mmCIF file of C-alpha atoms in Angstrom:
data_model
loop_
_atom_site.group_PDB
_atom_site.id
_atom_site.type_symbol
_atom_site.label_atom_id
_atom_site.label_comp_id
_atom_site.label_asym_id
_atom_site.label_seq_id
_atom_site.Cartn_x
_atom_site.Cartn_y
_atom_site.Cartn_z
ATOM 1 C CA MET A 1 1.464 -3.874 -26.632
ATOM 2 C CA ILE A 2 0.295 -6.660 -25.103
ATOM 3 C CA PRO A 3 -3.730 -5.108 -24.411
ATOM 4 C CA ARG A 4 -5.152 -5.400 -20.622
ATOM 5 C CA THR A 5 -8.510 -7.416 -21.218
ATOM 6 C CA LEU A 6 -9.236 -6.932 -17.846
ATOM 7 C CA PHE A 7 -10.311 -3.455 -18.513
ATOM 8 C CA ASP A 8 -13.000 -2.269 -20.059
ATOM 9 C CA ALA A 9 -14.293 1.064 -21.590
ATOM 10 C CA ASP A 10 -16.082 1.894 -18.350
ATOM 11 C CA LEU A 11 -12.976 1.171 -16.246
ATOM 12 C CA GLU A 12 -10.813 3.365 -18.799
ATOM 13 C CA GLY A 13 -13.047 6.179 -17.932
ATOM 14 C CA PHE A 14 -12.812 5.647 -14.625
ATOM 15 C CA ARG A 15 -9.224 5.801 -14.730
ATOM 16 C CA GLY A 16 -9.569 8.707 -16.739
ATOM 17 C CA SER A 17 -11.346 10.226 -13.565
ATOM 18 C CA VAL A 18 -8.902 9.395 -11.105
ATOM 19 C CA ARG A 19 -5.960 10.590 -13.395
ATOM 20 C CA LYS A 20 -7.470 14.104 -13.884
ATOM 21 C CA PHE A 21 -8.420 14.228 -9.900
ATOM 22 C CA LEU A 22 -5.063 13.520 -8.780
ATOM 23 C CA GLU A 23 -3.391 16.097 -11.384
ATOM 24 C CA GLN A 24 -5.796 18.714 -9.899
ATOM 25 C CA GLU A 25 -5.743 17.937 -6.437
ATOM 26 C CA ALA A 26 -3.238 15.845 -5.422
ATOM 27 C CA ALA A 27 0.101 16.573 -8.085
ATOM 28 C CA PRO A 28 0.129 20.468 -7.092
ATOM 29 C CA TYR A 29 0.625 19.762 -3.556
ATOM 30 C CA HIS A 30 2.906 16.879 -3.142
ATOM 31 C CA ASP A 31 5.767 18.896 -2.321
ATOM 32 C CA GLN A 32 4.751 20.223 0.335
ATOM 33 C CA TRP A 33 3.226 17.344 1.892
ATOM 34 C CA GLU A 34 6.386 15.871 1.707
ATOM 35 C CA LYS A 35 7.726 19.017 4.029
ATOM 36 C CA ASP A 36 4.928 18.181 5.309
ATOM 37 C CA GLY A 37 5.233 14.200 6.322
ATOM 38 C CA GLN A 38 1.646 13.752 5.672
ATOM 39 C CA VAL A 39 -1.161 14.742 3.106
ATOM 40 C CA SER A 40 -3.871 17.032 3.742
ATOM 41 C CA ARG A 41 -7.350 15.999 5.475
ATOM 42 C CA GLU A 42 -9.131 18.125 2.618
ATOM 43 C CA LEU A 43 -8.033 15.610 -0.198
ATOM 44 C CA TRP A 44 -9.216 12.726 1.775
ATOM 45 C CA LYS A 45 -12.721 14.104 2.282
ATOM 46 C CA LYS A 46 -12.234 15.074 -1.213
ATOM 47 C CA ALA A 47 -11.854 11.743 -2.676
ATOM 48 C CA GLY A 48 -14.438 10.411 -0.504
ATOM 49 C CA GLU A 49 -17.548 12.664 -1.888
ATOM 50 C CA LEU A 50 -15.789 11.251 -5.658
ATOM 51 C CA GLY A 51 -16.538 7.222 -4.273
ATOM 52 C CA PHE A 52 -12.220 7.091 -4.477
ATOM 53 C CA LEU A 53 -12.237 5.552 -0.653
ATOM 54 C CA CYS A 54 -13.205 2.085 -0.465
ATOM 55 C CA PRO A 55 -15.139 1.427 -3.695
ATOM 56 C CA MET A 56 -15.661 -1.929 -3.162
ATOM 57 C CA LEU A 57 -17.807 -1.545 -0.119
ATOM 58 C CA PRO A 58 -21.610 -2.792 -0.837
ATOM 59 C CA GLU A 59 -24.058 0.855 -0.853
ATOM 60 C CA GLU A 60 -25.306 -0.009 2.518
ATOM 61 C CA TYR A 61 -21.715 0.564 4.028
ATOM 62 C CA GLY A 62 -21.251 3.671 1.906
ATOM 63 C CA GLY A 63 -19.233 1.817 -0.942
ATOM 64 C CA VAL A 64 -20.147 1.533 -4.479
ATOM 65 C CA GLY A 65 -19.993 -1.796 -4.900
ATOM 66 C CA ALA A 66 -17.020 -1.927 -7.305
ATOM 67 C CA ASP A 67 -14.978 -4.607 -7.708
ATOM 68 C CA PHE A 68 -11.572 -5.099 -7.295
ATOM 69 C CA ARG A 69 -10.241 -4.053 -10.788
ATOM 70 C CA TYR A 70 -11.518 -0.103 -9.459
ATOM 71 C CA SER A 71 -9.103 -0.068 -6.488
ATOM 72 C CA ALA A 72 -6.713 -1.464 -8.781
ATOM 73 C CA VAL A 73 -7.100 1.321 -10.743
ATOM 74 C CA ILE A 74 -6.952 4.109 -8.280
ATOM 75 C CA MET A 75 -3.537 2.644 -6.945
ATOM 76 C CA GLU A 76 -2.052 2.165 -10.343
ATOM 77 C CA GLU A 77 -2.746 5.991 -11.037
ATOM 78 C CA ILE A 78 -1.046 7.105 -7.433
ATOM 79 C CA SER A 79 1.706 5.143 -8.132
ATOM 80 C CA ARG A 80 2.366 5.890 -12.033
ATOM 81 C CA ALA A 81 2.199 9.741 -11.088
ATOM 82 C CA GLY A 82 4.468 9.648 -8.212
ATOM 83 C CA LEU A 83 2.062 10.311 -5.255
ATOM 84 C CA SER A 84 3.414 8.330 -2.806
ATOM 85 C CA GLY A 85 2.095 10.372 0.349
ATOM 86 C CA ILE A 86 -1.761 8.421 -0.844
ATOM 87 C CA GLY A 87 -2.422 6.175 2.134
ATOM 88 C CA TRP A 88 -5.560 5.217 0.502
ATOM 89 C CA GLY A 89 -4.854 0.992 -0.544
ATOM 90 C CA LEU A 90 -4.243 0.518 2.934
ATOM 91 C CA HIS A 91 -7.581 2.017 3.960
ATOM 92 C CA SER A 92 -9.372 1.593 1.602
ATOM 93 C CA ASP A 93 -8.248 -2.302 0.312
ATOM 94 C CA ILE A 94 -6.874 -3.831 3.186
ATOM 95 C CA VAL A 95 -8.120 -2.374 6.603
ATOM 96 C CA ALA A 96 -11.710 -2.031 4.900
ATOM 97 C CA PRO A 97 -12.239 -5.506 3.748
ATOM 98 C CA TYR A 98 -10.686 -6.692 7.158
ATOM 99 C CA ILE A 99 -14.227 -5.039 8.922
ATOM 100 C CA LEU A 100 -16.358 -6.158 5.868
ATOM 101 C CA ASN A 101 -14.994 -9.823 6.167
ATOM 102 C CA TYR A 102 -14.711 -10.446 10.047
ATOM 103 C CA GLY A 103 -16.616 -7.413 11.662
ATOM 104 C CA SER A 104 -19.977 -7.396 13.418
ATOM 105 C CA GLU A 105 -22.933 -6.157 11.841
ATOM 106 C CA GLU A 106 -22.666 -3.435 14.341
ATOM 107 C CA GLN A 107 -18.671 -2.087 13.516
ATOM 108 C CA LYS A 108 -19.909 -2.311 9.979
ATOM 109 C CA GLN A 109 -22.458 -0.223 10.080
ATOM 110 C CA LYS A 110 -20.208 2.310 12.794
ATOM 111 C CA TYR A 111 -16.816 2.686 10.696
ATOM 112 C CA LEU A 112 -17.286 1.826 7.259
ATOM 113 C CA PRO A 113 -19.928 4.673 5.660
ATOM 114 C CA LYS A 114 -16.811 7.210 7.690
ATOM 115 C CA MET A 115 -13.839 5.152 6.427
ATOM 116 C CA ALA A 116 -15.618 5.341 2.699
ATOM 117 C CA SER A 117 -16.588 9.327 3.302
ATOM 118 C CA GLY A 118 -12.545 9.987 4.115
ATOM 119 C CA GLU A 119 -14.506 11.266 7.705
ATOM 120 C CA MET A 120 -12.639 8.713 9.308
ATOM 121 C CA ILE A 121 -9.110 7.340 8.078
ATOM 122 C CA THR A 122 -7.462 4.219 8.989
ATOM 123 C CA ALA A 123 -4.575 2.082 9.595
ATOM 124 C CA ILE A 124 -3.363 -1.558 10.830
ATOM 125 C CA ALA A 125 -0.420 -1.687 13.124
ATOM 126 C CA MET A 126 1.381 -4.939 12.914
ATOM 127 C CA THR A 127 5.126 -4.347 12.739
ATOM 128 C CA GLU A 128 6.944 -4.023 16.010
ATOM 129 C CA PRO A 129 10.073 -2.946 16.933
ATOM 130 C CA GLY A 130 11.644 -6.201 18.244
ATOM 131 C CA ALA A 131 9.180 -8.234 15.055
ATOM 132 C CA GLY A 132 9.227 -6.713 11.830
ATOM 133 C CA SER A 133 8.089 -9.639 9.545
ATOM 134 C CA ASP A 134 7.331 -11.989 12.404
ATOM 135 C CA LEU A 135 3.777 -11.955 12.982
ATOM 136 C CA GLN A 136 4.202 -14.728 15.654
ATOM 137 C CA GLY A 137 6.561 -12.504 17.586
ATOM 138 C CA VAL A 138 3.742 -9.916 18.359
ATOM 139 C CA LYS A 139 4.861 -8.838 21.964
ATOM 140 C CA THR A 140 1.811 -6.103 22.330
ATOM 141 C CA THR A 141 -0.900 -7.710 24.747
ATOM 142 C CA ALA A 142 -4.591 -7.364 25.046
ATOM 143 C CA ILE A 143 -5.911 -9.101 28.235
ATOM 144 C CA ARG A 144 -9.236 -9.277 28.740
ATOM 145 C CA GLN A 145 -10.763 -7.766 32.246
ATOM 146 C CA GLY A 146 -14.791 -8.038 32.006
ATOM 147 C CA ASP A 147 -16.359 -5.913 29.170
ATOM 148 C CA HIS A 148 -13.064 -4.261 27.910
ATOM 149 C CA TYR A 149 -9.590 -5.613 26.931
ATOM 150 C CA ILE A 150 -6.901 -3.653 28.041
ATOM 151 C CA LEU A 151 -4.226 -3.059 25.530
ATOM 152 C CA ASN A 152 -0.444 -2.287 26.174
ATOM 153 C CA GLY A 153 2.425 -2.007 23.809
ATOM 154 C CA SER A 154 4.010 -0.456 21.054
ATOM 155 C CA LYS A 155 4.065 -0.671 16.756
ATOM 156 C CA THR A 156 6.437 1.167 14.542
ATOM 157 C CA PHE A 157 6.345 1.902 10.778
ATOM 158 C CA ILE A 158 2.655 2.275 10.897
ATOM 159 C CA THR A 159 1.206 3.424 7.765
ATOM 160 C CA ASN A 160 -1.408 6.141 7.556
ATOM 161 C CA GLY A 161 -0.074 6.581 11.769
ATOM 162 C CA GLN A 162 -0.207 10.611 12.204
ATOM 163 C CA LEU A 163 -3.319 10.870 10.734
ATOM 164 C CA ALA A 164 -5.219 7.605 11.696
ATOM 165 C CA ASP A 165 -8.234 7.423 13.726
ATOM 166 C CA LEU A 166 -8.894 4.034 13.513
ATOM 167 C CA VAL A 167 -6.394 1.514 13.730
ATOM 168 C CA ILE A 168 -6.369 -2.361 13.397
ATOM 169 C CA VAL A 169 -3.905 -3.697 16.198
ATOM 170 C CA VAL A 170 -2.321 -6.916 16.298
ATOM 171 C CA ALA A 171 -2.171 -8.380 19.766
ATOM 172 C CA LYS A 172 -2.198 -11.587 22.056
ATOM 173 C CA THR A 173 -4.981 -11.865 23.717
ATOM 174 C CA ASP A 174 -3.324 -14.936 24.839
ATOM 175 C CA PRO A 175 0.355 -14.954 25.500
ATOM 176 C CA LYS A 176 1.001 -18.072 25.869
ATOM 177 C CA GLU A 177 -0.489 -19.288 23.070
ATOM 178 C CA GLY A 178 1.854 -17.743 20.522
ATOM 179 C CA ALA A 179 -0.429 -17.576 16.569
ATOM 180 C CA LYS A 180 -2.791 -19.679 18.035
ATOM 181 C CA GLY A 181 -3.467 -16.855 20.990
ATOM 182 C CA THR A 182 -3.484 -13.371 18.343
ATOM 183 C CA SER A 183 -6.222 -11.557 17.818
ATOM 184 C CA LEU A 184 -7.341 -8.067 15.915
ATOM 185 C CA LEU A 185 -8.598 -5.340 17.904
ATOM 186 C CA LEU A 186 -10.253 -2.348 16.383
ATOM 187 C CA VAL A 187 -8.640 1.102 18.172
ATOM 188 C CA GLU A 188 -9.807 4.462 18.440
ATOM 189 C CA THR A 189 -6.871 6.503 18.410
ATOM 190 C CA ALA A 190 -8.942 9.226 20.814
ATOM 191 C CA TRP A 191 -9.027 6.531 23.861
ATOM 192 C CA GLU A 192 -7.012 7.763 26.507
ATOM 193 C CA GLY A 193 -3.398 5.582 26.495
ATOM 194 C CA PHE A 194 -3.117 5.583 23.152
ATOM 195 C CA GLU A 195 0.054 7.616 22.039
ATOM 196 C CA LYS A 196 1.276 8.332 18.292
ATOM 197 C CA GLY A 197 4.875 8.250 18.493
ATOM 198 C CA GLN A 198 7.047 11.064 16.096
ATOM 199 C CA ASN A 199 6.243 10.846 12.531
ATOM 200 C CA LEU A 200 9.165 8.506 11.061
ATOM 201 C CA ASN A 201 11.920 10.345 8.862
ATOM 202 C CA LYS A 202 12.659 7.744 5.693
ATOM 203 C CA VAL A 203 14.708 7.990 3.108
ATOM 204 C CA GLY A 204 11.708 8.111 0.570
ATOM 205 C CA MET A 205 7.746 7.800 0.621
ATOM 206 C CA LYS A 206 7.954 11.436 2.484
ATOM 207 C CA ALA A 207 4.981 13.040 2.115
ATOM 208 C CA GLN A 208 3.518 9.164 3.572
ATOM 209 C CA ASP A 209 2.756 9.720 7.797
ATOM 210 C CA THR A 210 4.560 7.069 9.159
ATOM 211 C CA SER A 211 4.424 6.600 13.211
ATOM 212 C CA GLU A 212 5.359 4.935 15.825
ATOM 213 C CA LEU A 213 2.162 4.149 17.896
ATOM 214 C CA PHE A 214 2.305 3.115 21.968
ATOM 215 C CA PHE A 215 -0.306 1.424 24.008
ATOM 216 C CA GLN A 216 -0.560 1.860 27.669
ATOM 217 C CA ASP A 217 -3.598 0.373 29.266
ATOM 218 C CA VAL A 218 -6.162 1.270 27.119
ATOM 219 C CA LYS A 219 -9.447 -0.042 27.646
ATOM 220 C CA VAL A 220 -10.866 -1.209 24.142
ATOM 221 C CA PRO A 221 -14.330 -2.696 24.117
ATOM 222 C CA ALA A 222 -15.016 -6.441 24.148
ATOM 223 C CA ASP A 223 -17.268 -5.471 21.437
ATOM 224 C CA ASN A 224 -14.111 -4.188 19.099
ATOM 225 C CA LEU A 225 -12.880 -7.525 18.886
ATOM 226 C CA LEU A 226 -12.331 -8.078 15.457
ATOM 227 C CA GLY A 227 -14.423 -11.380 14.590
ATOM 228 C CA SER A 228 -16.376 -13.852 16.430
ATOM 229 C CA MET A 229 -14.120 -15.245 19.052
ATOM 230 C CA GLU A 230 -10.139 -14.665 20.385
ATOM 231 C CA GLY A 231 -7.356 -16.152 18.552
ATOM 232 C CA GLN A 232 -8.915 -15.557 15.005
ATOM 233 C CA GLY A 233 -6.168 -12.933 14.788
ATOM 234 C CA PHE A 234 -3.440 -14.772 12.754
ATOM 235 C CA PHE A 235 -5.913 -16.645 10.660
ATOM 236 C CA GLN A 236 -7.598 -13.668 9.474
ATOM 237 C CA LEU A 237 -3.937 -11.711 8.692
ATOM 238 C CA MET A 238 -2.869 -15.122 6.776
ATOM 239 C CA GLN A 239 -6.125 -14.347 4.313
ATOM 240 C CA GLU A 240 -5.863 -11.174 3.554
ATOM 241 C CA LEU A 241 -1.888 -10.961 2.635
ATOM 242 C CA PRO A 242 -2.204 -12.665 -0.743
ATOM 243 C CA ALA A 243 -4.402 -9.578 -1.572
ATOM 244 C CA GLU A 244 -2.072 -6.584 -0.150
ATOM 245 C CA ARG A 245 1.005 -8.501 -1.924
ATOM 246 C CA LEU A 246 -1.233 -8.130 -4.682
ATOM 247 C CA GLN A 247 -1.549 -4.045 -4.126
ATOM 248 C CA VAL A 248 2.339 -3.850 -3.828
ATOM 249 C CA ALA A 249 2.718 -5.549 -7.444
ATOM 250 C CA LEU A 250 0.247 -3.590 -8.465
ATOM 251 C CA THR A 251 1.746 -0.360 -7.472
ATOM 252 C CA ALA A 252 5.439 -2.001 -8.209
ATOM 253 C CA VAL A 253 4.765 -2.496 -12.092
ATOM 254 C CA ALA A 254 1.993 0.715 -12.489
ATOM 255 C CA ALA A 255 5.597 2.661 -10.946
ATOM 256 C CA ALA A 256 8.469 1.032 -13.133
ATOM 257 C CA GLU A 257 6.102 1.489 -16.033
ATOM 258 C CA ALA A 258 6.051 5.289 -15.564
ATOM 259 C CA ALA A 259 9.738 5.270 -15.062
ATOM 260 C CA TRP A 260 10.683 3.902 -17.785
ATOM 261 C CA GLN A 261 8.799 6.150 -19.807
ATOM 262 C CA TRP A 262 10.125 9.396 -17.954
ATOM 263 C CA THR A 263 13.289 7.615 -18.764
ATOM 264 C CA LEU A 264 12.920 7.373 -23.027
ATOM 265 C CA ASP A 265 11.361 10.574 -22.855
ATOM 266 C CA TYR A 266 14.208 12.243 -21.349
ATOM 267 C CA VAL A 267 16.996 10.254 -23.598
ATOM 268 C CA LYS A 268 15.151 11.633 -26.271
ATOM 269 C CA GLU A 269 16.255 15.259 -25.121
ATOM 270 C CA ARG A 270 19.121 15.053 -23.566
ATOM 271 C CA LYS A 271 22.565 15.713 -25.544
ATOM 272 C CA ALA A 272 26.037 14.168 -25.210
ATOM 273 C CA PHE A 273 28.966 14.281 -27.264
ATOM 274 C CA GLY A 274 26.527 15.785 -29.531
ATOM 275 C CA LYS A 275 23.782 13.465 -30.230
ATOM 276 C CA PRO A 276 20.757 12.418 -28.182
ATOM 277 C CA VAL A 277 21.192 9.409 -25.539
ATOM 278 C CA ILE A 278 18.596 7.677 -27.222
ATOM 279 C CA ALA A 279 21.072 7.204 -30.238
ATOM 280 C CA PHE A 280 23.672 5.367 -28.190
ATOM 281 C CA GLN A 281 23.165 1.671 -28.422
ATOM 282 C CA ASN A 282 23.988 0.784 -24.853
ATOM 283 C CA THR A 283 20.394 3.255 -24.443
ATOM 284 C CA ARG A 284 18.534 1.281 -26.853
ATOM 285 C CA PHE A 285 19.198 -2.333 -25.203
ATOM 286 C CA LYS A 286 19.284 -1.168 -21.654
ATOM 287 C CA LEU A 287 15.274 0.102 -22.282
ATOM 288 C CA ALA A 288 14.564 -2.709 -24.147
ATOM 289 C CA GLU A 289 15.502 -4.723 -21.604
ATOM 290 C CA LEU A 290 13.708 -2.963 -19.109
ATOM 291 C CA LYS A 291 10.694 -2.858 -21.229
ATOM 292 C CA ALA A 292 10.470 -6.497 -21.915
ATOM 293 C CA GLU A 293 10.678 -7.179 -17.980
ATOM 294 C CA ILE A 294 7.990 -4.747 -17.271
ATOM 295 C CA THR A 295 5.958 -6.216 -20.063
ATOM 296 C CA ALA A 296 6.437 -10.043 -18.423
ATOM 297 C CA ALA A 297 5.925 -8.667 -14.968
ATOM 298 C CA ARG A 298 2.746 -6.893 -16.416
ATOM 299 C CA VAL A 299 1.404 -10.195 -17.837
ATOM 300 C CA PHE A 300 2.130 -11.973 -14.419
ATOM 301 C CA THR A 301 0.293 -9.442 -12.031
ATOM 302 C CA ASP A 302 -2.875 -8.836 -14.090
ATOM 303 C CA ARG A 303 -3.197 -12.900 -14.028
ATOM 304 C CA CYS A 304 -2.842 -12.775 -10.792
ATOM 305 C CA LEU A 305 -5.302 -9.864 -10.597
ATOM 306 C CA GLU A 306 -7.521 -12.252 -12.445
ATOM 307 C CA LEU A 307 -7.082 -15.104 -10.266
ATOM 308 C CA HIS A 308 -8.002 -12.320 -6.778
ATOM 309 C CA LEU A 309 -11.391 -11.412 -8.472
ATOM 310 C CA ASP A 310 -12.269 -15.586 -8.944
ATOM 311 C CA LYS A 311 -11.000 -15.629 -5.124
ATOM 312 C CA LYS A 312 -7.897 -17.836 -6.151
ATOM 313 C CA LEU A 313 -4.939 -16.421 -5.395
ATOM 314 C CA ASP A 314 -3.107 -18.183 -2.954
ATOM 315 C CA ILE A 315 -0.189 -17.382 -0.252
ATOM 316 C CA PRO A 316 2.774 -18.779 -2.762
ATOM 317 C CA THR A 317 1.656 -17.451 -5.957
ATOM 318 C CA ALA A 318 1.109 -13.746 -4.143
ATOM 319 C CA ALA A 319 4.341 -13.690 -3.013
ATOM 320 C CA MET A 320 5.897 -15.079 -5.957
ATOM 321 C CA LEU A 321 4.543 -11.960 -7.233
ATOM 322 C CA LYS A 322 5.279 -9.649 -4.543
ATOM 323 C CA GLN A 323 8.959 -10.637 -4.710
ATOM 324 C CA HIS A 324 9.126 -10.451 -8.588
ATOM 325 C CA THR A 325 7.612 -7.187 -8.996
ATOM 326 C CA THR A 326 9.197 -5.610 -6.369
ATOM 327 C CA ASP A 327 13.038 -6.765 -7.112
ATOM 328 C CA LEU A 328 11.685 -5.662 -10.657
ATOM 329 C CA GLN A 329 11.137 -2.166 -9.875
ATOM 330 C CA CYS A 330 13.592 -1.595 -8.142
ATOM 331 C CA LYS A 331 16.214 -2.975 -10.619
ATOM 332 C CA VAL A 332 14.020 -0.353 -13.271
ATOM 333 C CA MET A 333 14.765 2.429 -10.976
ATOM 334 C CA ASP A 334 18.693 2.033 -10.375
ATOM 335 C CA GLU A 335 18.988 1.923 -14.337
ATOM 336 C CA CYS A 336 16.565 5.073 -14.988
ATOM 337 C CA VAL A 337 18.646 7.039 -12.774
ATOM 338 C CA GLN A 338 21.751 5.895 -14.354
ATOM 339 C CA LEU A 339 20.478 6.678 -18.044
ATOM 340 C CA HIS A 340 19.405 10.392 -16.557
ATOM 341 C CA GLY A 341 23.219 10.921 -14.995
ATOM 342 C CA GLY A 342 23.571 13.333 -12.613
ATOM 343 C CA TYR A 343 20.407 14.448 -13.017
ATOM 344 C CA GLY A 344 18.790 11.502 -11.723
ATOM 345 C CA TYR A 345 20.247 12.198 -8.447
ATOM 346 C CA MET A 346 18.561 15.127 -8.061
ATOM 347 C CA TRP A 347 15.628 15.603 -5.659
ATOM 348 C CA GLU A 348 13.474 18.124 -7.878
ATOM 349 C CA TYR A 349 13.294 15.044 -10.869
ATOM 350 C CA PRO A 350 10.467 12.307 -10.381
ATOM 351 C CA ILE A 351 13.040 10.093 -11.420
ATOM 352 C CA ALA A 352 15.099 10.676 -8.127
ATOM 353 C CA ARG A 353 12.153 10.173 -5.878
ATOM 354 C CA ALA A 354 10.621 7.549 -7.682
ATOM 355 C CA TRP A 355 14.176 5.632 -6.759
ATOM 356 C CA ALA A 356 14.003 6.709 -3.543
ATOM 357 C CA ASP A 357 10.358 5.203 -3.046
ATOM 358 C CA SER A 358 10.631 2.329 -4.457
ATOM 359 C CA ARG A 359 12.977 0.802 -1.992
ATOM 360 C CA VAL A 360 10.826 -0.090 0.989
ATOM 361 C CA GLN A 361 8.482 -2.421 -1.192
ATOM 362 C CA ARG A 362 11.208 -5.175 -0.923
ATOM 363 C CA ILE A 363 10.412 -4.946 2.576
ATOM 364 C CA TYR A 364 7.296 -3.973 4.074
ATOM 365 C CA ALA A 365 3.627 -6.772 3.339
ATOM 366 C CA GLY A 366 6.775 -9.103 3.904
ATOM 367 C CA THR A 367 10.376 -8.854 3.017
ATOM 368 C CA ASN A 368 10.990 -10.609 -0.453
ATOM 369 C CA GLU A 369 13.398 -13.215 1.838
ATOM 370 C CA ILE A 370 10.221 -14.075 4.094
ATOM 371 C CA MET A 371 8.398 -14.323 0.169
ATOM 372 C CA LYS A 372 11.070 -16.590 -0.746
ATOM 373 C CA GLU A 373 10.831 -18.791 2.353
ATOM 374 C CA ILE A 374 6.878 -19.020 1.530
ATOM 375 C CA VAL A 375 7.422 -20.365 -2.202
ATOM 376 C CA ALA A 376 9.788 -22.537 -0.835
ATOM 377 C CA ARG A 377 7.704 -24.199 1.542
ATOM 378 C CA SER A 378 4.804 -24.728 -0.599
ATOM 379 C CA PHE A 379 7.713 -26.970 -3.248
#
């Protein structure tokens, strides 16, 4: 109803290519990936060949130098299709920017081309069993010994955790200093002492590998510190978190739009008391209310996308966006399940999976309660 002026004909053509790829290479296999608890590496490699991984990277690092709108299109299409197992967004638009923005030239040359090709899959390890959204409460330590750091600790709820070849680990290089003692380290999962725990059995997002990670005396070369000196980790995290929260919002709105359309199609076909469910005023009013709220969220999200492209998206605005869109996503899913009736609770229906997938959106990238606290502190 309201044109998305940020997306021109070239971007919509790109969207069509991404949609076709996902329909052919991902959708037919997602059921099996849910049983496996992870998507196939082959999908990552095929995506890399087509430039769907890390598109914003400069050409010298294996990308195509595209702006963030291309990443937004990829995220939206994955979410629209309900392919929640595909962890490209974290890999391409969270991990890659950390390395691009804060890494040394040697680190960029070593890791970014492999990330763009799909040869190397990445993750970021922030959350710990006792810390959750409190990044200042990190207990994992990385203590300098000569030309190495000795890494000890554990992480949990790590997206891409089973498939990952490289992980950005949030650790305390100076445990006495709190936030000022936090650093980010590039850690290869093949190194001795790095152990991947179980693939966690989640309520939703069942095809997404989400894991525990354990570090026991892992020797990390000092050159794998991200940034020019120790203690920059908390600043780096704060700088990049608005972009992460924008990504969550983009997927939330796309998922809500898809669920609304599935539900409209369903209530036109489904009959109750001798007439289509759409004929009941309650159905029409519910769909009208949701349409208005989703449209408002889309406009808000697109405006924040525009701000991000101009490097003006601030922390409180991104927090408001994440909280608002994910709360709405969960509301839309719940209402749409209700309009599907008993069939809405059946796993073979996309709405049931989308309902289960949506709930975690209010938890990761900072819980929505933390988002409200961030906004309140800006008053």
